[in-house]
Coordinates of C-alpha atoms in Angstrom, one line a residue:
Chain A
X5 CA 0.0 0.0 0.0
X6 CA 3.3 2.2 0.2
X7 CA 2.8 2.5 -3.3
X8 CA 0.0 5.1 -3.0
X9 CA 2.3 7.7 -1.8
X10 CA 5.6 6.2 -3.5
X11 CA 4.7 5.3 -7.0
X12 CA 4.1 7.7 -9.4
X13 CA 0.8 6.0 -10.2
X14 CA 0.0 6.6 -6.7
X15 CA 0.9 9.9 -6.7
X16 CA -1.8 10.8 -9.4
X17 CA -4.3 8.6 -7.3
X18 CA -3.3 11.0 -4.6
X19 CA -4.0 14.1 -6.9
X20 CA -7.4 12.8 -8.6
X21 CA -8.7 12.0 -4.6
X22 CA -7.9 15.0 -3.5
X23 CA -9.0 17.2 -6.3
X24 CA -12.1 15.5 -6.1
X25 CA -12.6 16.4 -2.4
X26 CA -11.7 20.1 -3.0
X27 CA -13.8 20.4 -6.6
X28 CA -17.3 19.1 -4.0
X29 CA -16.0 21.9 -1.8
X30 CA -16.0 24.6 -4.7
X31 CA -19.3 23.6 -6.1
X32 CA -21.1 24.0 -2.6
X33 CA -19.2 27.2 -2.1
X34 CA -20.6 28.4 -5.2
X35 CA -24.0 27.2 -4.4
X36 CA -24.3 28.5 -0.6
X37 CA -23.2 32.0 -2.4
X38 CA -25.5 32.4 -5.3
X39 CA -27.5 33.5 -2.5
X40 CA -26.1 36.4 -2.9
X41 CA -28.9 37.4 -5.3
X42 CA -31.3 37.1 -3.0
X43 CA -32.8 39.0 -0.3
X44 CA -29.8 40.1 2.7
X45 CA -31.4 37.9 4.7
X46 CA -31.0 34.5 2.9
X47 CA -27.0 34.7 2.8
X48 CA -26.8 36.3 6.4
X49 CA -28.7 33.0 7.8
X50 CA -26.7 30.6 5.7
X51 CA -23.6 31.9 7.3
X52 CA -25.2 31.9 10.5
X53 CA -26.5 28.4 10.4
X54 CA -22.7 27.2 9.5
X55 CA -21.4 29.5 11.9
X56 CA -23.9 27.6 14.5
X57 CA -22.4 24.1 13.9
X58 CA -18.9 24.7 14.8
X59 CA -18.4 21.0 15.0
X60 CA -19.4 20.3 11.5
X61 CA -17.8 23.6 10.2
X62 CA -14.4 22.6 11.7
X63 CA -14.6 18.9 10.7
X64 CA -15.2 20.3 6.9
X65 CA -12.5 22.6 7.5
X66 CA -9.9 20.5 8.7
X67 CA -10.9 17.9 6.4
X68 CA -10.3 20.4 3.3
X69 CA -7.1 21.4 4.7
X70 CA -6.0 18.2 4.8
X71 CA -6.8 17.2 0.9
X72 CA -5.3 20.7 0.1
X73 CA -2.2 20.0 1.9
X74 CA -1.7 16.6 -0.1
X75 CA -3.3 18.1 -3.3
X76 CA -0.1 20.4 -3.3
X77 CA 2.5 19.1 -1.7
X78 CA 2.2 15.7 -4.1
X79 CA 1.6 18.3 -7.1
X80 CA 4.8 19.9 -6.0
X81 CA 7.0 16.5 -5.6
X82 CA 5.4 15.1 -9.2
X83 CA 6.8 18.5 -10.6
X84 CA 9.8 18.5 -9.3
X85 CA 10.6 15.0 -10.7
X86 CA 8.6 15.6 -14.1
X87 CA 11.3 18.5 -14.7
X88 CA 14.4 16.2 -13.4
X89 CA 13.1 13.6 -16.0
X90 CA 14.0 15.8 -18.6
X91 CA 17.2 17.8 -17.7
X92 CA 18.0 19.0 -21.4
X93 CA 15.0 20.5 -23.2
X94 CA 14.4 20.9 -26.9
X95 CA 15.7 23.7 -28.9
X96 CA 12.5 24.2 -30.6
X97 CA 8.6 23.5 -30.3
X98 CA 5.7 22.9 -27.6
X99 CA 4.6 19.8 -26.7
X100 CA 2.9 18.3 -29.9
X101 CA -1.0 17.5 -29.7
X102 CA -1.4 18.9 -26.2
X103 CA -3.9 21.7 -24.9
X104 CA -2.1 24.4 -22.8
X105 CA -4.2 24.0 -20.0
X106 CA -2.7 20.6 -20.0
X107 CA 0.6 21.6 -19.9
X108 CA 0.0 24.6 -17.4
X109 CA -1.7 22.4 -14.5
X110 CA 1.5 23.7 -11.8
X111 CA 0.7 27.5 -13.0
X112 CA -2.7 27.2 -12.7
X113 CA -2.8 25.6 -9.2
X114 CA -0.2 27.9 -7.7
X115 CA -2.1 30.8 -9.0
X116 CA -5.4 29.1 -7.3
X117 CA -3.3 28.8 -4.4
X118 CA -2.3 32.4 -3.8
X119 CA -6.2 33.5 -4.4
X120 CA -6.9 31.2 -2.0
X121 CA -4.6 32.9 0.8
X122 CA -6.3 36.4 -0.7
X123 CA -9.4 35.4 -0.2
X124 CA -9.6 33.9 3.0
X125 CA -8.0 37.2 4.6
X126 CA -10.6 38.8 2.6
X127 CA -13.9 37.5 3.7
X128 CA -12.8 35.2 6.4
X129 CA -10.0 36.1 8.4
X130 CA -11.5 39.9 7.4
X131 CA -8.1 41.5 7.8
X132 CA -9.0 45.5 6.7
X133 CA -5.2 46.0 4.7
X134 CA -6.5 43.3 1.8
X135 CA -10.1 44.9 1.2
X136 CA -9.1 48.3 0.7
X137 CA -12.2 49.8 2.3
X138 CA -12.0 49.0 6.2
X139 CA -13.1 46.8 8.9
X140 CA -15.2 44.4 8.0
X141 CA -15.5 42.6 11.4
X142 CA -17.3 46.2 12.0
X143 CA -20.1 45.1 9.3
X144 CA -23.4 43.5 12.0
X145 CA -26.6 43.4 10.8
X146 CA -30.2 41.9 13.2
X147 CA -31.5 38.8 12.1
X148 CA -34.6 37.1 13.8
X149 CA -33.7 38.9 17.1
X150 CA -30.1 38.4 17.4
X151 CA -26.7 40.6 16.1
X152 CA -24.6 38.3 13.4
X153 CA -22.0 39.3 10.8
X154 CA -23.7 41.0 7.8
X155 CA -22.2 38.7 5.2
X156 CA -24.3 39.9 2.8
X157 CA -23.2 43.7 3.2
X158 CA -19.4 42.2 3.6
X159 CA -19.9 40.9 -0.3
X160 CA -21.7 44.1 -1.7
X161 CA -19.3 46.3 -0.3
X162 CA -16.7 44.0 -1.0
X163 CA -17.3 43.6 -4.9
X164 CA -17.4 47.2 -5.3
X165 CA -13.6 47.7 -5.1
X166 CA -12.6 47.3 -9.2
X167 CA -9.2 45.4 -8.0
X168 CA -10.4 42.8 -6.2
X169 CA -12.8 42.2 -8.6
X170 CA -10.0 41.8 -11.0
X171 CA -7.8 39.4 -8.2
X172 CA -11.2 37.7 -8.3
X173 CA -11.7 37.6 -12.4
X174 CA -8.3 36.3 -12.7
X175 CA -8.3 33.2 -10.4
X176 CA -11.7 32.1 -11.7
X177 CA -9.7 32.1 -15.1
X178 CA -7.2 29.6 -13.6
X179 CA -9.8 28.0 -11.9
X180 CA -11.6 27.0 -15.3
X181 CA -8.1 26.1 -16.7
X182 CA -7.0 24.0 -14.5
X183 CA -10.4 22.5 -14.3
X184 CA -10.7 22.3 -17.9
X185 CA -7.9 19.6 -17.7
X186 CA -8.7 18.3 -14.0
X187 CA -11.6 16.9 -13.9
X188 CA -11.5 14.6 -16.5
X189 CA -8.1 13.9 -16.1
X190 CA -9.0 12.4 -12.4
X191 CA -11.3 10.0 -13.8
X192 CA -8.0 9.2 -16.1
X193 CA -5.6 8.6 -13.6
X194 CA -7.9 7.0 -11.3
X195 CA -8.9 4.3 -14.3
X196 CA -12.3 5.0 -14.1
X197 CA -13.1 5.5 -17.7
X198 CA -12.6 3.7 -20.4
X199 CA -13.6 4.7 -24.4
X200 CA -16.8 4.6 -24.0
X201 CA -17.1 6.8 -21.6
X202 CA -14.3 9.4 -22.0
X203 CA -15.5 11.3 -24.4
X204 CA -18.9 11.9 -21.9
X205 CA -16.3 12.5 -18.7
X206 CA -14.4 15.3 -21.5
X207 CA -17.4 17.2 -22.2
X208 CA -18.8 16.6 -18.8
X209 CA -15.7 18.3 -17.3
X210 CA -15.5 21.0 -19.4
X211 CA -19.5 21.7 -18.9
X212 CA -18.8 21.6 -14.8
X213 CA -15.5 23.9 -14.9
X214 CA -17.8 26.7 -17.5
X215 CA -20.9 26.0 -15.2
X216 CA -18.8 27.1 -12.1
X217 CA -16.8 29.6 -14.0
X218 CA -19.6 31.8 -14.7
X219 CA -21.5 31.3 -11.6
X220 CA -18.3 32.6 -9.8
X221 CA -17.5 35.9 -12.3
X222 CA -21.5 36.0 -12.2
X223 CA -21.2 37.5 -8.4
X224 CA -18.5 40.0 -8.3
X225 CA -20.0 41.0 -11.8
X226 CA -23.8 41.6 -10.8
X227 CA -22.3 43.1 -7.8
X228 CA -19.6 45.5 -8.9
X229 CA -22.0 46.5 -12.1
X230 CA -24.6 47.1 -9.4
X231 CA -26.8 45.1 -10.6
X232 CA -27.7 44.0 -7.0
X233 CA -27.6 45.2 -3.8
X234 CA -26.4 49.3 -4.8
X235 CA -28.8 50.9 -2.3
X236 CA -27.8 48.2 0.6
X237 CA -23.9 48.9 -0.2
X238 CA -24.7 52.7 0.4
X239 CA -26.1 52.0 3.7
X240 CA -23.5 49.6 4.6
X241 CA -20.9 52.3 3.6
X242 CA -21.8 54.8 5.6
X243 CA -22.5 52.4 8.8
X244 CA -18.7 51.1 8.1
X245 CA -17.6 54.8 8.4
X246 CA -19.6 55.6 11.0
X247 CA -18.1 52.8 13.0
X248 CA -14.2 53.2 12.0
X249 CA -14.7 57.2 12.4
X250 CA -16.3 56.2 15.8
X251 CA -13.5 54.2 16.8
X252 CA -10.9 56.9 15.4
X253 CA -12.8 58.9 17.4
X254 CA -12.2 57.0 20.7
X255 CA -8.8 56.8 19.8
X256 CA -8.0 60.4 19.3
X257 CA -10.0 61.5 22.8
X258 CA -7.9 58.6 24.7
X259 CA -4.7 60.1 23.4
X260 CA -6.1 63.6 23.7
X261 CA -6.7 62.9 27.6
Chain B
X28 CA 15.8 20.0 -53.5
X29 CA 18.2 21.2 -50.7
X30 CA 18.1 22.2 -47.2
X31 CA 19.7 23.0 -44.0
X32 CA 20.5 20.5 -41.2
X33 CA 20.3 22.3 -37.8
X34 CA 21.6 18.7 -35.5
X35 CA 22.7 17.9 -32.5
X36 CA 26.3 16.5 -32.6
X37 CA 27.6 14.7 -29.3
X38 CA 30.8 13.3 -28.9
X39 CA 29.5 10.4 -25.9
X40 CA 28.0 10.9 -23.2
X41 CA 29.9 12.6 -20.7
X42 CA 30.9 15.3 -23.1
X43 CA 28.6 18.2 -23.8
X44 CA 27.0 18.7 -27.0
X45 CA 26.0 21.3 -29.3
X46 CA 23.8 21.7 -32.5
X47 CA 25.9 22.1 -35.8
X48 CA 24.6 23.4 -39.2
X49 CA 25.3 21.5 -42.3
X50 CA 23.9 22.5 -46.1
X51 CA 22.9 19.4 -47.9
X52 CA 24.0 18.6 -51.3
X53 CA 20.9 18.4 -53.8
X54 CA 18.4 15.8 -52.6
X55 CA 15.7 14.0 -54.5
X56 CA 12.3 14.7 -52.3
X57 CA 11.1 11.0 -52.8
X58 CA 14.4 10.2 -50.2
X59 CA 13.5 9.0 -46.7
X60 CA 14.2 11.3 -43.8
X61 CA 17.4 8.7 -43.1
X62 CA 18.2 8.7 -46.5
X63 CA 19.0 12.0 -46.6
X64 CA 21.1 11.6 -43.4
X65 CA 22.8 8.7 -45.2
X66 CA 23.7 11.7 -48.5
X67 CA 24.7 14.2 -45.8
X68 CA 26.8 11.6 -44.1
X69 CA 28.6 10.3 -47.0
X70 CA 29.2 14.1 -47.6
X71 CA 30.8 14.4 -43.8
X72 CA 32.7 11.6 -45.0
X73 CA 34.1 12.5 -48.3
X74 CA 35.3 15.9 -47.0
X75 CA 37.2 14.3 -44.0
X76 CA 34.6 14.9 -40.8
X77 CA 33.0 12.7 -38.7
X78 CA 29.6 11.4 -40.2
X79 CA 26.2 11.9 -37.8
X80 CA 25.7 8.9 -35.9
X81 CA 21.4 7.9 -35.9
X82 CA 19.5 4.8 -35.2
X83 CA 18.1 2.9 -38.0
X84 CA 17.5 -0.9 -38.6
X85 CA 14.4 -2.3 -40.8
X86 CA 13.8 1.2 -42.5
X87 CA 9.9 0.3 -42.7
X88 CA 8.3 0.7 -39.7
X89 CA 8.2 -1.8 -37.7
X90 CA 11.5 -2.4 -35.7
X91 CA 11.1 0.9 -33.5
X92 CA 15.0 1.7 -33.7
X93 CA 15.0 5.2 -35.9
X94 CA 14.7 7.9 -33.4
X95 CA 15.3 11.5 -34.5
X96 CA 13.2 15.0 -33.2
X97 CA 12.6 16.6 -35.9
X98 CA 11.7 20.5 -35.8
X99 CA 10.3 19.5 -32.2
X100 CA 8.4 16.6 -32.9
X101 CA 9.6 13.1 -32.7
X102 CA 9.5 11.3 -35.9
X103 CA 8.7 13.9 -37.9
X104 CA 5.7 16.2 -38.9
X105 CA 3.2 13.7 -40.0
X106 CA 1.0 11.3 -38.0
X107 CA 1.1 7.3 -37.5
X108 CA 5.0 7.2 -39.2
X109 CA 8.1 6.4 -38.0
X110 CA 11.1 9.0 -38.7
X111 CA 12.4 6.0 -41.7
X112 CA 8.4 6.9 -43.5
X113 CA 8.9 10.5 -43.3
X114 CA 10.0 11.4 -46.3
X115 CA 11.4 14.6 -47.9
X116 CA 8.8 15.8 -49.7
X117 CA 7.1 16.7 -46.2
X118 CA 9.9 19.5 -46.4
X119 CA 10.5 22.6 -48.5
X120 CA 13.1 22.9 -50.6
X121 CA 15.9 25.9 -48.6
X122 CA 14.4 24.9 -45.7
X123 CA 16.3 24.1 -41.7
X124 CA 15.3 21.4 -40.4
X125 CA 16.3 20.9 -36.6
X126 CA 17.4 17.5 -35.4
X127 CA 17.8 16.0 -31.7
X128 CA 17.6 13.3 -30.4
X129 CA 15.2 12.0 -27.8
X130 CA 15.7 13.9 -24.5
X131 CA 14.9 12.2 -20.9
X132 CA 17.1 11.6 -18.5
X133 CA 16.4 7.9 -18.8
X134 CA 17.4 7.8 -22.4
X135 CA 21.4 9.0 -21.7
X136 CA 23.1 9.8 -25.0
X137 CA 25.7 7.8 -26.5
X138 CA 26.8 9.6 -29.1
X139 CA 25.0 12.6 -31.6
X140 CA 21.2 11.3 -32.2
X141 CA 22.1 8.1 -30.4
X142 CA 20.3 7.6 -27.4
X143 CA 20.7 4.6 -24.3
X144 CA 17.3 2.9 -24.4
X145 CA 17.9 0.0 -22.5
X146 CA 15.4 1.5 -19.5
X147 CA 12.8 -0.1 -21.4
X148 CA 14.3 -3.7 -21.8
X149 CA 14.6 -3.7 -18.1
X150 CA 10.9 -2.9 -18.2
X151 CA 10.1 -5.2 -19.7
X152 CA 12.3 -8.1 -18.5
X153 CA 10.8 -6.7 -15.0
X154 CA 7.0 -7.8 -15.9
X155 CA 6.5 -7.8 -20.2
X156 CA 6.0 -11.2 -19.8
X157 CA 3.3 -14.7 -19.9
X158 CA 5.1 -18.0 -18.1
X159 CA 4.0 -20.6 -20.7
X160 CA 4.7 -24.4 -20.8
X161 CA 7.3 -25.4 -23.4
X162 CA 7.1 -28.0 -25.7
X163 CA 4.6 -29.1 -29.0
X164 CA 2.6 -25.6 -30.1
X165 CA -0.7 -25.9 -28.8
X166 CA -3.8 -25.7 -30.6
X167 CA -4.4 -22.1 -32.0
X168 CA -8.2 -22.3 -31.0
X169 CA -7.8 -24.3 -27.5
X170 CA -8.5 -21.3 -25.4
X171 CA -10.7 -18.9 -26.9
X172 CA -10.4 -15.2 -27.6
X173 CA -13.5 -12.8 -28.1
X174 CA -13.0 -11.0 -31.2
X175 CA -12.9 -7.7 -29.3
X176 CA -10.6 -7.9 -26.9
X177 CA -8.0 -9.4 -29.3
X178 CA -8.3 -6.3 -31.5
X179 CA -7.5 -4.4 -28.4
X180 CA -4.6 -6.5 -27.6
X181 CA -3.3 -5.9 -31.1
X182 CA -4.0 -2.0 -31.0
X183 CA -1.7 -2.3 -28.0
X184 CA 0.6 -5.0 -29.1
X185 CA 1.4 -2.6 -32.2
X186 CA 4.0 -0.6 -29.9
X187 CA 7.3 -1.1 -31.2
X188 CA 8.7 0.5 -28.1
X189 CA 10.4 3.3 -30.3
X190 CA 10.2 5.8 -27.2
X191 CA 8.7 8.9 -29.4
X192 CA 5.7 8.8 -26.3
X193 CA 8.4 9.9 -24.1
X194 CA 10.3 11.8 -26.3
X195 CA 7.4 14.1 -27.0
X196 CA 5.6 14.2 -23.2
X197 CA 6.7 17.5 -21.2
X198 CA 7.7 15.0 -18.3
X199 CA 9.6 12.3 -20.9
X200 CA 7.3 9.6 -18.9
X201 CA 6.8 6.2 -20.2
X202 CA 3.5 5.5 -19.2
X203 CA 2.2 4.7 -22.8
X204 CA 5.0 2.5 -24.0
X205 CA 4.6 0.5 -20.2
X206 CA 0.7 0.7 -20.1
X207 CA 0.8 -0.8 -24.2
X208 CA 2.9 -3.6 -22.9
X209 CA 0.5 -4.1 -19.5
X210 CA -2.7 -4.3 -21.6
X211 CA -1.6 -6.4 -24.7
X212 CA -0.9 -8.9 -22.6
X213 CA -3.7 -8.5 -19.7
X214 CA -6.5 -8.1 -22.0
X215 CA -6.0 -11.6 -23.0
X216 CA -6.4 -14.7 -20.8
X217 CA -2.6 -16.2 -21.0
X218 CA -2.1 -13.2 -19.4
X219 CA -3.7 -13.1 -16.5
X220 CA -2.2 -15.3 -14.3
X221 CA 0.5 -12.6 -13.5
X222 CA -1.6 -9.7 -14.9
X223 CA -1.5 -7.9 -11.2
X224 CA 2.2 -8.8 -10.6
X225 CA 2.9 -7.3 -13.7
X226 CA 1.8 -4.3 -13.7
X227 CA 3.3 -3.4 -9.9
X228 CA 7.0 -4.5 -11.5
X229 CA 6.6 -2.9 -14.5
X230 CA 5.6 0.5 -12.8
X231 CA 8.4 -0.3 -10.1
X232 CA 10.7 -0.6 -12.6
X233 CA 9.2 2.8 -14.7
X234 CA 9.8 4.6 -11.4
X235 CA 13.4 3.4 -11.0
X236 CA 14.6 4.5 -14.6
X237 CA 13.6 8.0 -13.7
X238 CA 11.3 8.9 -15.9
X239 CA 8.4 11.4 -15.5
X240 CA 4.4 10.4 -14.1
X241 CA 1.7 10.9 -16.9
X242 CA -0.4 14.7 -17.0
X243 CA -2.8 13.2 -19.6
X244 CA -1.6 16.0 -21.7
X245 CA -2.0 13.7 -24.9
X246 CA 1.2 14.4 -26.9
X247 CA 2.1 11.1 -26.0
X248 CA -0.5 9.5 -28.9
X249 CA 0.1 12.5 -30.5
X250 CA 3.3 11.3 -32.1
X251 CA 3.1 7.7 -31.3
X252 CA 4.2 6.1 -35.0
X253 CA 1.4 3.4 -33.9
X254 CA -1.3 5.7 -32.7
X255 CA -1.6 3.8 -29.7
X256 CA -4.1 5.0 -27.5
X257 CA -3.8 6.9 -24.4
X258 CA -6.9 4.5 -23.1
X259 CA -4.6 2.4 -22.0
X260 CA -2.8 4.3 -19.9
X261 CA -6.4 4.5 -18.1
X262 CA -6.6 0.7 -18.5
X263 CA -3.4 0.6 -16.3
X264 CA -4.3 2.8 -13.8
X265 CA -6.9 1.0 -13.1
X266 CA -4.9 -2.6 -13.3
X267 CA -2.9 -0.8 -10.7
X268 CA -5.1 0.5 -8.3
X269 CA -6.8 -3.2 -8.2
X270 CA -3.4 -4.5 -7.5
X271 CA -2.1 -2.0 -4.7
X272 CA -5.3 -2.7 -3.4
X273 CA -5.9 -6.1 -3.0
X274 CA -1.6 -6.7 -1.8
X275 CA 0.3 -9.6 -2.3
X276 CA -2.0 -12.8 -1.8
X277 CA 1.0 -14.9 -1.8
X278 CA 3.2 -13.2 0.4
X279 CA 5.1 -15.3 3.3
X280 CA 2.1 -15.5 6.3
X281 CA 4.5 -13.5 8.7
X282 CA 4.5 -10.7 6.0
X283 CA 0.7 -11.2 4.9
X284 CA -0.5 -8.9 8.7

């Protein structure tokens, strides 16, 4: 059983698994935040109710950790050997009869990587330097009687900054490249195809990796063309002033006394 | 018809090479690609150099030994053809043509557009095989064979173990010249008494030469002068997986846990 993590057949049994694990995580992701287009009130008690279960949310948590951790440190060992394998290139031409998403898979997933890192200390870890409007922890709304994080607000606000809508445009690019190849290429190296039906598992990867690519762009887009939510930002602006300028505020009499 | 010859010249292996440019005298187009490396040659030769040292043995396709990169694409710009059925017709007349020879670490070179390809005797010696009871041929029809999954065998039984599949993939791996060898003989029933040792000692011994693990990029049956499938390198991963699975059912009882 060594062989799993030994082998280089293993190895890409290592990569399909885990790729599988995270691409379940990115489809719910995208389908718990399409609720974005609806009313505040439908995101704000989605992330509430997760936020309630802290024993599910940290058993999903650690469990994605964990297939991200092997998903890249396996992606970086196969790379390193795939170059050694080859330690004097051509002088001339790419790789014949290959796509360049194929050949890009390393690029891709770093890239993913990094937005990955962005976006957590965007709407997670909420840190105000990456957002480049202010404190986000700040940002509380009421819901059925009781004060939770206005996740909703958080995303309008959020999504009308033009750069991180670009960060954001740019790693769902990656995203669809990489998945592009990825998910069909798991059912490859797992051996669970065979010609009748890879050329369904082709088209059937390609139609997942659009389907998620345009839901994703579809909610920074509606958002930052204010197609949703413009009057609720403007409230959610000034309320985010109010409370920074508020705490500026205390600041400045504490160091005035 | 004349052109220029951009190759690779290599004294052995431990000495560094570098690519030197040679104009042809006139060629007829309905030459070989080695045939004109035969006229250049016997033009190194009449002026006093060394002649190019290449691979060549049946000249029609079928012994796997020719093994040039030509303008970045082993064996040559067209499909299903060796480098000896490439003819110069393919090429304009003034134009450079780039030679090298195939580039993985496994393959060391001995000399110019000679390369080492003994990794993939030991491959094979290491699992390529079906233990069979010597003596008075059998009867062809005594065990039967559906139709089918002899044609497969033969689409896979075509490799001539030429090396162009890991001449051409970005990580030089050998997973379609080992996964054509692993399915010709394990989709037919002499072969499947040692169908699951096989295919752990054949990958074992992949591993050991050093050469890359597969991306499913393609390029492989891109330029493979067979066409052989990259279905079977499915068809393996799959053999695999079933063998790392199930272990060694014969292993001493102390080892067995």
């Amino acid at each position: 059983m060594s062989g799993i993590f030994k082998s280089s057949l293993g190895k890409k049994y290592l990569m399909a698994g885990t790729g599988v694990v995270l691409l379940s995580f990115v489809v719910g992701h995208l389908i718990g935040n399409l609720q974005v287009f609806g009313p505040p009130e439908l995101i704000n008690r989605y992330a509430y109710f997760l936020h309630s279960k802290p024993a599910l949310l940290w058993s999903a948590r650690i469990g994605l950790l964990a297939a991200l951790v092997i998903h890249v440190s396996t992606a970086a060992r196969l790379t390193m050997e795939n170059r050694a394998a080859r330690p004097i290139g051509y002088a001339g031409g790419v790789a014949f009869g290959s796509t360049w998403q194929s050949r890009h898979m390393f690029l891709s997933g770093a890239v993913i990587l990094a937005f990955v890192a962005y976006h957590l200390a965007h709407f997670t870890w909420r840190l105000p330097a990456v957002n480049g409007l202010g404190d986000f922890t700040k940002l509380q709304t009421v819901l059925d009687g009781k004060t939770v994080p206005d996740v909703y607000g958080m995303m309008i606000l959020g999504f009308q900054v033009w750069w991180v809508v670009l960060l954001y445009l740019i790693a769902q690019v990656l995203l669809l490249a990489h998945l592009s190849h990825g998910i069909a290429s798991a059912f490859f190296s797992l051996g669970l195809r065979n010609h009748v039906w890879a050329p369904h598992l082709q088209r059937a990867g390609l139609a997942l990796s659009v389907a998620l690519f345009l839901g994703f762009v579809s909610i920074p887009a509606a958002i930052f063309t204010r197609v949703i939510g413009a009057d609720y930002a403007e409230k959610t602006r000034m309320e985010l002033r109010a409370a920074t300028q508020f705490e500026a505020a205390l600041v400045r009499g504490k160091e005035a006394r | 018809m004349k052109i220029k010859l951009k190759v690779w010249r290599q004294k052995n292996r431990d000495t560094p090479g570098q690519f030197k440019t040679y104009d042809s005298p006139e060629l007829n187009e309905h030459m070989s690609f080695l045939e004109m490396l035969d006229v250049i040659n016997e033009d190194l030769a009449n002026k006093g150099e060394e002649p190019i040292a290449f691979d060549h043995d049946c000249r029609e396709g079928i012994c796997g030994t020719c093994s040039c990169v030509i303008n970045g694409k082993p064996h040559g710009p067209n499909r299903g053809v060796a480098t000896c059925q490439t003819y110069m017709r393919s090429f304009k007349d003034g134009d450079t043509i780039v030679v090298e020879p195939w580039r993985a670490k496994a393959f060391p070179i001995i000399k110019d557009l000679v390369v080492d390809r003994t990794a993939f005797d030991r491959i094979q010696h290491a699992g390529g095989y079906i233990s069979v009871r010597t003596g008075a041929a059998p009867d062809a029809n005594a065990i039967l064979v559906p139709k089918k999954d002899a044609d497969l065998a033969m689409d896979a039984a075509q490799c001539i173990g030429c090396g162009a599949c890991v001449a051409a993939c970005k990580n030089a791996s050998a997973m379609l010249f080992v996964a054509a060898k692993v399915s010709h003989l394990g989709l037919l029933p002499q072969g499947q008494p040692e169908r699951e040792k096989r295919v752990l000692a054949m990958v074992k011994q992949m591993d050991e030469e050093g050469f890359g693990a597969c991306t499913a990029t393609g390029s492989c049956q891109a330029v493979c002068p067979k066409e052989i499938s990259i279905a079977f390198i499915a068809r393996m991963n799959h053999d695999y997986g079933k063998a790392l699975l199930k272990g060694d059912p014969h292993a001493a009882p102390g080892q067995a846990g």
